[in-house]
Amino acid sequence: MIKSLKDYKNKKKKLIEYNKFYYDQNSPKIDDAKYDLLKKQLLIYEEKNKLSGHEKKVSDLVGFEPSKKFSRVKHKESMLSLDNAFEEGDIINFYKKVNNYLNLKEHTRLELFAEPKIDGISASLYYKNGEFYQGLSRGDGVHGEDITENLYTISEIPKKLKLTNIQQLTIRGEVYIKKSDFKKISDKFANPRNAASGSLRQKDSNNTAKIPLCFFAYGTIFGNHDIKNTQSEFLDFLKDNGFSVNPFSKIIKNENDLYKNYKDIENKRSKLDYDIDGIVYKINKFDLQKRLGNLTNSPRWAIAYKFSSEKGLSTIKNIEIQIGRTGALTPVAKIQPVNIGGVVVSNATLHNEDEIIRKDIRIGDTVLVQRAGDVIPNVISVERKKRPINSKAFIFPKKCPSCGSKVKKEYNENSKKFDAVARCSSEGFECEKIAIEKIKHFISKEALNIDGFGKKVVEKFWELNFIRYPQDIFNLDYEKIEKLEGFGQQSVENLKSAIKRSQALSLEKFIFSIGIRHIGQENAKILAKFFKSKKNLKKIIKVHSFYKELSELDGIGESQINSLKNFFENKTNKMVFEKLILILEISDFKIAEKGKFINQTFMFTGGLSKMSRSEAKQIVENEGGKVLGTLSKKLNFIVSGDAKPTIKKINQAKEFGIRVLTEKEWYKLINF
Ligand code: IVH
């Protein structure tokens, strides 16, 4: 434990010294466990104590992560996260989306399986012929770290399965530490989740073994669905084979059942000896899970209903404006640091100007702040009775605090209202704050994902004038970087190779990484599918007729088209885009290489009775085919759904000699 500021300063000095040895001479002065412990104690001290602004914190030091310890292994199927629900409306929305996708009646309630959401660290275990063979961390979802040896030390992970010796089996679950065990080591870690994570990431598995970790198994991959028919049967199978599965899991028939289950478990929460932060609801039947499939980051077949947020009172010291990547100006309350459910909160969002007015928030006010999961804390309300006489109203800026451009609110033609969000009208690299945020987005986990290149490094490199545009990352002066505090020969080598590695990426990642407003991961994928290669994509700058074709794509609406146009009309954006296209190795969009519809095109007209258009499209694409929105002579199949097909289209297709499939023939073709 760190006792005083003096103690903190001394220990921090030591850490920096150790760090130098670690990186510069590649010969650590203390062993890893002691180093990690010291660093953790410093971080805890920083989190618990408010240090003065000029005190350089350990959490601010750049290039501080130890070098990579584990080898990267590709997951058999990606490890995704879950979409969150925070209120009953979100649950109804989940049912709605599922029903739409499967083309079921609006009020259908498919059977769900409820499981507590364990707040630990996920792991993927691979069993070969019934024996534990390899264990991976989640990593970036696509690649994990090989932490087999560390997972091996966990007694709740069976080394040999009791009943099955199936050739290939992937089990997913959560590694966690019991609250009672955490108490014994709480001086070393901020919370049980950090403790589990820290322990799993030990270089030496003997250190992992010293901390009692547990494991709840909660699932598998699509590739192993043939073992059982439902999630509930699969968990029984896991139990029979020696895994621990959570005892509070339950079949759910409808929303009333679900809400009751949610409340029951929430009431039990504090009495459990492990942390849970919500309930996961999964479509119970495996065949339906498979049909629903996954979005880029989360499955369509499950949702996490998070427990209600925790709240705390604090006072607003000041209100500052934060500028986002898309130019949005967000007012943020700087509050007196307050501990809300184990986390020290010192910033809370006020969303926008209208919200400040609606809630009547002034500087100096005492406010109720809420924190829910990983969501940014926000101010809910003001304690009007506690308002001091010298409270100060906040005047929302008319000019961007970063670049001085006018602040604008967009007019929305549909709602006939002005947008609540105010934006910097420079809309691009001309504004320093926007440029920094754009670069942060470019290097983020979902985009280029450069190991060791975090947000703090971006800020540092910006400050030192090393980077002004995303492409500058590929032209860094490593000799200069090596001289910076927190960097050494080894960390610079690591950074160099991480940057090099990030240069090869898929077309959809590239489109996402350039940070066009309204183009998230899903839309980037749609665009990549359309353009297929960087060569085609490059034409977007000159060929304006693309926009018409793009607007016909499912998922691309007016706001996306306008945003694309705006983006590519901007000279700097164009310059960055062209530079990046030259520097990066962008691979073509991968359509399934195997499948019965390779090089085949489909068009659908009329509604299908057993599936939605989205599902039909997904099936065609999974088999390597493509769905077109307009009729052309190149088309191979037109599927005529039973509900209101356009006869004109079918007749025209017949004239072109295109094969017309009835709904029944379509199902036969796909073995549905
Ligand atoms: S199912 C496709 N079930 O929550 C994703 N996840 O936010 C399937 N988690 O990374 C996840 N308990 O680490 C599932 N019973 C449970 C879980 C659970 C905890 C974690 C998991 C995942 C995270 C998603």
XYZ file of C-alpha atoms and ligand atoms in Angstrom:
696
model
C 0.000 0.000 0.000
C 1.112 3.564 -0.675
C 0.846 5.680 2.457
C 1.501 9.237 1.394
C 2.157 11.516 -1.536
C 5.852 11.363 -0.705
C 5.751 7.578 -0.766
C 3.871 7.762 -4.072
C 6.480 10.060 -5.603
C 9.382 7.887 -4.491
C 7.776 4.718 -5.767
C 6.852 6.328 -9.069
C 10.499 7.339 -9.541
C 11.503 3.745 -8.948
C 8.947 2.482 -11.432
C 10.280 4.815 -14.125
C 13.763 3.541 -13.394
C 12.655 -0.108 -13.618
C 10.850 0.743 -16.781
C 14.026 2.097 -18.364
C 15.861 -1.090 -17.529
C 13.027 -3.157 -18.898
C 12.956 -1.387 -22.225
C 16.446 -0.026 -22.748
C 18.519 -2.947 -21.643
C 15.828 -5.516 -22.021
C 16.879 -6.802 -18.621
C 14.260 -6.200 -15.976
C 15.637 -5.130 -12.607
C 12.805 -6.723 -10.657
C 10.645 -9.683 -11.512
C 7.436 -9.120 -13.403
C 5.069 -9.817 -10.532
C 6.762 -7.219 -8.312
C 6.827 -4.715 -11.159
C 3.123 -5.259 -11.864
C 2.305 -4.965 -8.190
C 4.168 -1.679 -7.839
C 2.486 -0.275 -10.921
C -0.928 -1.382 -9.715
C -0.401 0.199 -6.282
C 0.538 3.465 -7.965
C -2.504 3.338 -10.208
C -4.793 2.629 -7.265
C -3.292 5.558 -5.361
C -3.876 7.797 -8.365
C -7.451 6.638 -8.693
C -8.204 7.145 -5.012
C -6.453 10.489 -4.586
C -6.915 13.607 -6.539
C -3.444 14.646 -7.633
C -2.649 18.198 -8.659
C -2.787 18.935 -12.372
C 0.960 19.247 -12.930
C 1.751 15.955 -11.209
C 2.618 13.493 -13.989
C 0.642 10.362 -13.319
C 1.613 6.761 -13.999
C -1.598 6.393 -15.988
C -0.419 9.248 -18.232
C 2.994 7.846 -19.004
C 3.197 6.793 -22.611
C 4.540 3.530 -23.949
C 4.226 2.027 -20.537
C 2.676 -1.328 -21.297
C 5.107 -4.225 -20.924
C 6.091 -5.795 -24.214
C 3.921 -8.488 -25.674
C 4.103 -11.681 -23.739
C 1.682 -14.046 -25.415
C 1.381 -15.276 -28.947
C -1.609 -14.256 -31.045
C -3.941 -16.996 -32.213
C -6.992 -16.625 -34.461
C -10.270 -17.636 -32.821
C -12.169 -20.397 -34.609
C -15.158 -18.043 -34.536
C -14.949 -14.421 -33.360
C -15.522 -13.666 -29.689
C -18.175 -10.971 -29.706
C -19.584 -8.645 -27.098
C -23.254 -8.254 -26.300
C -25.732 -5.556 -27.129
C -27.022 -3.927 -23.919
C -30.536 -3.303 -22.663
C -31.073 -0.804 -19.854
C -34.873 -0.755 -19.619
C -37.934 -2.824 -20.480
C -38.374 -0.979 -23.788
C -34.987 -2.283 -24.915
C -36.128 -5.846 -24.230
C -39.279 -5.389 -26.301
C -37.098 -3.956 -29.020
C -34.919 -7.061 -28.886
C -37.997 -9.301 -29.341
C -39.086 -7.064 -32.210
C -35.764 -7.309 -34.037
C -35.655 -11.090 -33.613
C -39.222 -11.452 -34.890
C -38.545 -9.181 -37.847
C -35.414 -11.044 -38.850
C -37.119 -14.427 -38.635
C -40.301 -13.035 -40.151
C -42.387 -14.114 -37.167
C -45.605 -12.471 -35.977
C -45.055 -9.268 -34.015
C -46.108 -10.708 -30.660
C -44.231 -13.988 -30.900
C -42.132 -14.696 -27.836
C -39.450 -17.257 -28.589
C -38.118 -19.231 -25.671
C -35.093 -17.566 -24.068
C -32.447 -18.843 -21.706
C -31.422 -16.478 -18.914
C -27.948 -16.534 -17.358
C -26.350 -14.114 -14.912
C -23.769 -11.968 -16.660
C -20.556 -12.677 -14.793
C -18.308 -9.629 -14.470
C -14.985 -11.261 -15.196
C -12.747 -11.961 -18.157
C -13.887 -14.126 -21.038
C -11.845 -17.060 -22.247
C -12.156 -19.561 -25.056
C -11.105 -23.137 -24.348
C -10.303 -25.627 -27.053
C -10.581 -29.370 -26.333
C -9.026 -31.886 -28.692
C -10.304 -35.445 -28.364
C -11.696 -34.563 -24.936
C -8.509 -33.018 -23.582
C -7.778 -29.369 -22.823
C -5.485 -28.292 -25.636
C -5.437 -24.488 -25.873
C -6.947 -21.485 -24.087
C -7.251 -17.985 -25.518
C -8.165 -14.584 -24.162
C -10.692 -12.485 -26.090
C -8.036 -10.136 -27.507
C -9.569 -8.007 -30.232
C -12.318 -10.575 -30.781
C -10.757 -12.002 -33.931
C -7.360 -12.906 -32.482
C -6.809 -13.848 -28.860
C -3.701 -14.331 -26.748
C -2.543 -17.815 -26.010
C -2.907 -18.010 -22.218
C -3.159 -21.819 -22.068
C -0.648 -22.214 -19.253
C -2.344 -19.676 -17.042
C -5.790 -21.138 -17.660
C -4.351 -24.552 -16.885
C -3.842 -23.468 -13.273
C -7.611 -22.968 -12.780
C -9.021 -26.054 -11.091
C -12.541 -25.376 -12.396
C -11.296 -25.816 -15.961
C -11.407 -29.584 -16.629
C -8.216 -30.940 -18.142
C -10.047 -33.997 -19.409
C -13.761 -34.083 -20.141
C -15.753 -36.669 -18.218
C -17.973 -38.121 -20.927
C -17.041 -36.891 -24.346
C -13.918 -37.304 -26.411
C -15.326 -35.360 -29.329
C -12.546 -34.401 -31.751
C -12.934 -30.624 -31.647
C -14.794 -28.677 -28.999
C -14.685 -24.966 -28.206
C -16.072 -23.805 -24.881
C -16.511 -20.186 -23.938
C -16.853 -18.872 -20.421
C -15.866 -16.329 -17.832
C -12.831 -16.359 -15.550
C -13.537 -14.559 -12.282
C -12.354 -14.192 -8.724
C -14.643 -14.707 -5.734
C -15.445 -11.596 -3.715
C -14.254 -13.349 -0.544
C -10.898 -14.176 -2.152
C -10.586 -10.686 -3.567
C -10.755 -9.210 -0.060
C -7.452 -10.884 0.738
C -5.653 -9.171 -2.132
C -7.672 -5.976 -2.480
C -4.640 -3.811 -1.735
C -3.128 -4.889 -5.035
C -6.067 -4.409 -7.392
C -8.853 -1.863 -7.807
C -11.653 -4.461 -8.172
C -12.185 -8.244 -8.648
C -12.361 -7.932 -12.421
C -8.957 -6.213 -12.563
C -7.584 -8.865 -10.233
C -8.763 -11.667 -12.526
C -7.408 -9.874 -15.565
C -4.060 -9.116 -13.950
C -3.684 -12.661 -12.759
C -4.512 -14.153 -16.157
C -1.963 -11.929 -17.863
C 0.960 -13.036 -15.715
C 3.971 -14.078 -17.718
C 4.746 -16.826 -15.240
C 1.809 -19.156 -14.628
C 3.132 -19.814 -11.101
C 1.976 -16.294 -10.298
C -1.459 -16.997 -11.757
C -1.714 -20.080 -9.595
C -1.225 -17.982 -6.450
C -4.531 -16.189 -6.988
C -7.580 -18.454 -6.783
C -9.414 -18.009 -10.074
C -12.746 -19.641 -10.933
C -14.504 -20.369 -14.203
C -18.148 -20.495 -15.301
C -18.721 -22.062 -18.717
C -21.535 -20.362 -20.668
C -21.443 -21.476 -24.267
C -19.844 -22.680 -27.439
C -19.458 -21.714 -31.103
C -21.813 -22.350 -34.051
C -19.389 -25.069 -35.203
C -20.291 -27.200 -32.164
C -24.057 -26.629 -32.230
C -24.634 -30.142 -33.543
C -23.932 -31.551 -30.049
C -27.269 -30.370 -28.600
C -30.464 -28.608 -29.704
C -30.691 -25.821 -27.147
C -28.579 -23.601 -24.931
C -30.127 -25.128 -21.798
C -29.323 -28.689 -22.931
C -25.833 -27.607 -23.847
C -25.190 -26.228 -20.371
C -26.359 -29.550 -18.879
C -23.907 -31.273 -21.206
C -21.143 -28.988 -19.916
C -22.058 -29.758 -16.325
C -22.020 -33.492 -17.020
C -18.546 -33.094 -18.467
C -17.097 -31.463 -15.387
C -17.575 -27.736 -15.970
C -19.112 -25.335 -13.459
C -22.156 -23.626 -14.884
C -24.027 -20.886 -13.098
C -26.851 -22.324 -10.960
C -29.208 -19.379 -11.499
C -29.873 -20.004 -15.178
C -33.475 -20.420 -16.273
C -35.805 -20.854 -19.251
C -37.874 -17.732 -19.982
C -41.214 -17.888 -21.800
C -42.197 -14.235 -22.224
C -41.395 -10.718 -21.083
C -43.269 -10.962 -17.780
C -41.270 -14.030 -16.950
C -38.151 -12.138 -17.981
C -38.814 -9.051 -15.846
C -39.502 -11.258 -12.837
C -36.295 -13.201 -13.373
C -34.345 -9.930 -13.723
C -35.700 -8.628 -10.403
C -35.149 -11.971 -8.621
C -31.495 -12.089 -9.609
C -30.979 -8.393 -8.898
C -32.219 -9.040 -5.355
C -29.778 -11.916 -4.977
C -26.891 -9.937 -6.427
C -25.342 -8.603 -3.217
C -25.471 -12.032 -1.558
C -23.553 -13.795 -4.330
C -19.844 -14.399 -3.820
C -19.005 -13.136 -7.320
C -19.759 -9.957 -9.262
C -22.527 -9.940 -11.850
C -23.545 -6.862 -13.801
C -26.733 -7.999 -15.508
C -28.519 -10.955 -17.072
C -27.834 -12.373 -20.513
C -30.939 -13.512 -22.413
C -30.245 -15.930 -25.253
C -32.602 -17.457 -27.816
C -32.713 -20.993 -26.471
C -32.893 -22.980 -29.704
C -29.558 -23.411 -31.461
C -31.020 -23.593 -34.984
C -32.665 -20.202 -34.454
C -29.449 -18.752 -32.994
C -27.641 -19.871 -36.126
C -30.300 -18.371 -38.402
C -30.163 -15.065 -36.551
C -26.366 -15.005 -36.765
C -24.140 -12.108 -35.763
C -23.639 -8.440 -36.498
C -20.037 -7.144 -36.588
C -19.673 -6.908 -32.813
C -22.612 -8.675 -31.239
C -24.968 -11.552 -31.917
C -28.583 -10.968 -33.002
C -29.593 -13.906 -30.780
C -28.705 -12.500 -27.362
C -28.916 -9.359 -25.260
C -27.454 -8.287 -21.912
C -29.971 -6.595 -19.615
C -27.733 -4.540 -17.333
C -28.581 -3.876 -13.710
C -29.673 -0.364 -12.940
C -27.033 2.203 -12.537
C -25.520 3.432 -9.344
C -25.881 7.028 -8.326
C -24.006 9.590 -6.251
C -24.158 13.272 -5.297
C -21.410 15.736 -6.150
C -20.895 19.383 -7.036
C -20.092 20.905 -10.397
C -16.756 22.716 -10.290
C -16.830 23.748 -13.919
C -18.374 22.955 -17.275
C -16.077 22.288 -20.205
C -16.705 21.615 -23.856
C -15.421 18.423 -25.405
C -15.101 18.209 -29.171
C -15.675 14.863 -30.838
C -14.420 13.366 -34.078
C -17.508 14.483 -35.968
C -17.274 18.005 -34.585
C -19.988 17.575 -31.948
C -19.586 19.916 -28.965
C -20.474 18.082 -25.764
C -20.682 19.951 -22.458
C -19.029 17.958 -19.665
C -19.384 18.718 -15.960
C -16.124 18.605 -14.030
C -17.357 17.387 -10.675
C -15.800 16.965 -7.265
C -14.473 13.369 -7.507
C -16.989 10.979 -5.988
C -16.949 7.217 -5.540
C -19.978 5.705 -7.299
C -20.202 1.941 -6.893
C -16.449 1.456 -6.570
C -15.386 3.799 -9.355
C -14.149 7.358 -8.810
C -16.082 9.669 -11.122
C -14.822 13.180 -11.863
C -16.496 13.917 -15.215
C -20.155 13.603 -16.151
C -21.707 14.392 -19.493
C -24.445 17.009 -19.805
C -25.223 15.846 -23.378
C -26.065 19.183 -25.036
C -27.211 22.758 -24.505
C -30.926 21.893 -24.426
C -30.338 19.397 -21.623
C -28.495 22.015 -19.535
C -31.464 24.343 -19.938
C -34.076 21.625 -19.396
C -32.429 20.412 -16.192
C -31.483 23.958 -15.168
C -27.869 23.130 -14.414
C -25.439 25.792 -13.131
C -21.783 25.757 -12.130
C -21.652 25.293 -8.353
C -24.792 23.139 -8.262
C -25.056 19.901 -6.333
C -26.102 17.243 -8.801
C -27.118 13.600 -8.892
C -24.741 11.645 -11.109
C -25.354 8.149 -12.411
C -22.950 5.552 -13.706
C -24.078 2.437 -15.578
C -21.577 -0.142 -16.745
C -19.087 1.181 -19.262
C -21.358 4.056 -20.294
C -20.035 7.585 -19.626
C -21.515 8.898 -16.327
C -24.182 11.550 -16.717
C -25.891 14.212 -14.629
C -29.517 13.271 -13.931
C -30.797 16.172 -11.892
C -30.010 19.206 -9.756
C -30.612 19.476 -6.004
C -32.172 22.916 -6.276
C -32.314 23.479 -2.517
C -28.556 23.174 -2.296
C -27.854 25.818 -4.961
C -25.258 28.316 -3.618
C -25.825 32.043 -4.091
C -22.733 32.354 -6.245
C -23.796 29.651 -8.724
C -23.010 30.530 -12.330
C -24.952 29.878 -15.496
C -23.047 28.237 -18.316
C -23.003 30.091 -21.581
C -22.809 27.700 -24.471
C -20.116 28.846 -26.919
C -21.094 30.256 -30.295
C -17.641 29.490 -31.643
C -15.645 26.264 -31.507
C -13.311 26.563 -28.489
C -10.620 24.758 -30.429
C -10.520 26.459 -33.839
C -12.879 29.405 -33.554
C -15.180 28.280 -36.368
C -18.872 29.034 -35.996
C -20.923 26.502 -34.040
C -23.939 25.214 -35.954
C -27.016 23.144 -35.279
C -28.255 21.212 -38.284
C -31.817 21.443 -39.477
C -33.533 18.107 -39.778
C -35.952 18.031 -42.714
C -37.820 15.000 -41.362
C -38.541 16.258 -37.864
C -38.623 19.923 -38.980
C -36.467 20.759 -36.004
C -32.942 21.843 -35.340
C -30.642 19.142 -34.047
C -29.913 19.303 -30.306
C -26.215 18.741 -30.950
C -24.084 21.764 -31.797
C -21.183 21.151 -34.165
C -17.986 22.895 -35.115
C -18.594 23.988 -38.691
C -15.002 23.359 -39.791
C -15.906 19.636 -39.964
C -12.429 18.320 -40.463
C -8.720 18.347 -39.979
C -8.743 22.159 -39.920
C -9.861 21.980 -36.290
C -7.110 20.724 -33.961
C -9.425 18.905 -31.550
C -11.343 17.196 -34.358
C -8.078 16.169 -36.026
C -6.804 14.583 -32.803
C -10.084 12.718 -32.342
C -9.989 11.535 -35.955
C -6.507 10.131 -35.440
C -7.645 8.447 -32.203
C -10.481 6.833 -34.111
C -8.090 5.756 -36.859
C -5.847 3.863 -34.433
C -8.685 2.519 -32.249
C -9.277 -1.166 -31.592
C -12.123 -1.419 -34.103
C -10.049 0.331 -36.781
C -6.278 -0.108 -37.252
C -5.850 -1.552 -33.771
C -2.200 -0.660 -33.242
C -0.808 -2.334 -30.116
C 0.785 0.154 -27.728
C -0.579 3.162 -29.642
C -3.289 4.455 -27.344
C -5.114 7.762 -27.075
C -2.472 9.169 -24.746
C 0.241 8.439 -27.313
C -1.792 10.271 -29.982
C -2.023 13.318 -27.713
C 1.667 13.168 -26.896
C 2.714 12.816 -30.545
C 0.370 15.630 -31.539
C 1.799 17.893 -28.857
C 5.300 17.171 -30.149
C 4.210 17.848 -33.715
C 4.985 14.266 -34.790
C 1.544 13.755 -36.317
C -1.040 15.955 -37.967
C -2.866 13.424 -40.185
C -3.458 9.663 -39.929
C -0.859 8.945 -42.619
C 1.882 10.536 -40.453
C 1.734 7.435 -38.258
C 3.539 5.568 -41.012
C 6.330 8.092 -41.207
C 7.382 8.522 -37.583
C 10.879 9.457 -36.524
C 11.652 6.566 -34.187
C 14.975 8.043 -33.091
C 13.113 10.967 -31.573
C 10.521 8.698 -29.969
C 13.209 6.596 -28.344
C 14.367 9.640 -26.420
C 10.943 10.254 -24.881
C 10.163 9.414 -21.291
C 8.466 6.046 -21.045
C 9.918 4.830 -24.313
C 13.017 2.758 -24.820
C 14.606 0.692 -27.527
C 12.372 -2.290 -26.914
C 9.092 -0.403 -26.779
C 10.004 1.507 -29.935
C 10.734 -1.778 -31.681
C 7.337 -3.067 -30.538
C 5.586 0.072 -31.733
C 7.331 -0.075 -35.090
C 6.267 -3.644 -35.729
C 2.705 -3.020 -34.484
C 2.385 -0.100 -36.920
C 3.810 -2.188 -39.728
C 1.372 -4.987 -38.946
C -1.594 -2.619 -38.939
C -0.843 -1.536 -42.499
C -2.501 -4.645 -43.882
C -6.258 -4.445 -43.379
C -9.584 -5.271 -44.973
C -11.525 -2.852 -47.141
C -14.331 -2.567 -44.582
C -11.900 -1.748 -41.749
C -10.324 0.923 -43.929
C -13.682 2.528 -44.732
C -14.575 2.496 -41.045
C -11.173 3.844 -39.978
C -11.342 7.052 -42.028
C -14.156 8.128 -39.743
C -16.956 9.330 -41.999
C -19.944 10.484 -39.970
C -22.817 7.943 -39.978
C -20.521 5.228 -41.370
C -20.118 2.762 -38.525
C -18.868 -0.789 -38.781
C -22.063 -2.183 -40.305
C -22.302 0.524 -42.948
C -18.597 0.224 -43.721
C -19.231 -3.439 -44.452
C -22.131 -2.616 -46.778
C -19.946 -0.126 -48.644
C -17.030 -2.577 -48.834
C -19.355 -5.196 -50.262
C -20.448 -2.701 -52.894
C -17.015 -1.382 -53.875
C -15.222 -4.738 -53.540
C -11.695 -3.282 -53.940
C -9.732 -0.162 -53.083
C -9.398 0.492 -56.779
C -13.156 0.852 -57.121
C -13.474 2.757 -53.874
C -10.949 5.333 -55.096
C -13.329 6.272 -57.891
C -15.807 7.679 -55.372
C -13.896 10.956 -55.483
C -14.564 11.457 -59.179
C -17.595 9.367 -60.089
C -20.642 11.064 -58.592
C -23.122 8.640 -60.088
C -22.036 6.188 -57.375
C -24.206 8.011 -54.889
C -27.362 7.013 -56.721
C -26.329 3.348 -56.700
C -25.297 3.574 -53.056
C -28.637 5.020 -52.029
C -30.291 1.856 -53.337
C -28.305 -0.330 -50.938
C -30.119 -1.787 -48.000
C -28.986 0.095 -44.871
C -27.684 3.204 -46.650
C -30.024 6.146 -46.211
C -30.067 9.841 -46.871
C -27.898 10.751 -43.907
C -25.176 8.331 -45.002
C -25.241 9.635 -48.581
C -25.081 13.272 -47.466
C -22.303 12.491 -45.084
C -20.291 10.652 -47.756
C -20.772 13.557 -50.156
C -19.682 16.100 -47.539
C -16.692 14.021 -46.632
C -15.399 13.626 -50.145
C -16.071 17.230 -51.079
C -13.571 18.309 -48.435
C -10.077 18.841 -49.866
C -8.177 17.661 -46.783
C -10.286 14.534 -46.419
C -9.580 13.731 -50.039
C -5.857 14.239 -49.529
C -5.802 11.981 -46.428
C -7.891 9.352 -48.192
C -5.599 9.262 -51.230
C -2.431 9.155 -49.119
C -3.778 6.294 -47.023
C -4.831 4.325 -50.078
C -1.207 4.505 -51.241
C 0.339 3.555 -47.909
C -2.017 0.819 -46.703
C -2.290 -2.704 -48.021
C -6.055 -2.905 -48.331
C -7.391 -6.320 -49.212
C -10.460 -6.783 -51.391
C -13.793 -7.459 -49.747
C -13.941 -11.139 -49.021
C -17.048 -12.797 -50.292
C -17.389 -16.419 -49.249
C -14.915 -18.417 -51.291
C -16.856 -21.594 -51.044
C -20.579 -21.958 -51.435
C -23.148 -22.872 -53.973
C -23.897 -19.323 -55.140
C -20.374 -18.201 -56.101
C -20.651 -15.578 -58.879
C -24.445 -15.852 -58.839
C -26.791 -12.902 -58.448
C -30.278 -12.844 -56.948
C -33.135 -10.450 -56.754
C -36.150 -10.756 -54.470
C -39.604 -9.436 -55.152
C -42.602 -9.869 -52.866
C -42.489 -10.958 -49.226
C -41.327 -14.429 -48.216
C -43.470 -16.160 -45.642
C -40.828 -18.067 -43.683
C -37.985 -15.566 -43.538
C -37.265 -11.864 -43.800
C -35.554 -10.247 -46.756
C -32.531 -9.612 -44.517
C -32.190 -13.306 -43.726
C -32.600 -14.324 -47.371
C -29.894 -11.846 -48.330
C -27.596 -13.183 -45.631
C -28.085 -16.738 -46.898
C -27.193 -15.747 -50.470
C -24.103 -13.909 -49.259
C -22.980 -16.712 -46.961
C -22.977 -18.959 -50.015
C -20.869 -16.511 -52.033
C -23.694 -14.894 -54.021
C -24.915 -11.332 -54.282
C -28.326 -9.706 -53.966
C -29.098 -6.926 -56.442
C -31.617 -4.170 -55.942
C -32.377 -3.570 -59.608
C -33.191 -5.840 -62.507
C -30.511 -6.344 -65.116
C -29.702 -8.877 -67.804
C -26.773 -10.123 -65.684
C -29.125 -11.381 -62.975
C -29.187 -15.168 -62.460
C -32.274 -15.645 -60.280
C -35.347 -13.687 -59.359
C -37.214 -15.067 -56.343
C -40.910 -14.366 -56.384
C -42.179 -14.271 -52.800
C -45.800 -15.267 -52.207
C -46.763 -11.866 -50.795
C -47.314 -9.264 -53.502
C -44.486 -9.870 -55.985
C -44.105 -7.189 -58.677
C -45.488 -8.942 -61.759
C -43.938 -6.368 -64.054
C -40.479 -7.271 -62.772
C -41.119 -10.991 -63.147
C -42.331 -10.602 -66.721
C -39.338 -8.488 -67.600
C -37.033 -11.065 -65.981
C -38.645 -13.781 -68.068
C -38.002 -11.726 -71.200
C -34.345 -11.468 -70.236
C -34.220 -15.247 -69.788
C -33.600 -14.987 -66.031
C -34.622 -17.977 -63.915
C -37.708 -17.220 -61.856
C -37.997 -19.142 -58.574
C -41.211 -19.512 -56.620
C -40.966 -19.212 -52.877
C -41.124 -22.985 -52.559
C -38.329 -23.470 -55.083
C -36.188 -20.971 -53.194
C -36.544 -22.943 -49.937
C -35.674 -26.137 -51.783
C -32.594 -24.528 -53.307
C -31.275 -23.564 -49.865
C -32.459 -26.740 -48.091
C -34.601 -24.713 -45.731
S -22.656 -14.980 -23.963
C -21.503 -13.707 -28.446
N -23.084 -15.412 -21.456
O -20.158 -10.671 -21.281
C -21.273 -13.284 -27.065
N -21.477 -13.762 -22.026
O -20.487 -8.159 -22.955
C -21.692 -14.368 -26.182
N -20.392 -12.723 -20.107
O -17.565 -11.021 -23.548
C -21.509 -14.045 -24.794
N -21.443 -13.860 -18.565
O -17.323 -12.245 -21.390
C -22.393 -14.693 -22.343
N -23.571 -15.944 -19.268
C -22.870 -15.229 -20.148
C -21.910 -14.279 -19.750
C -21.242 -13.550 -20.735
C -20.536 -12.937 -18.789
C -19.466 -11.738 -20.713
C -18.623 -12.298 -21.823
C -18.778 -11.353 -22.963
C -19.380 -10.171 -22.316
C -20.237 -9.447 -23.332
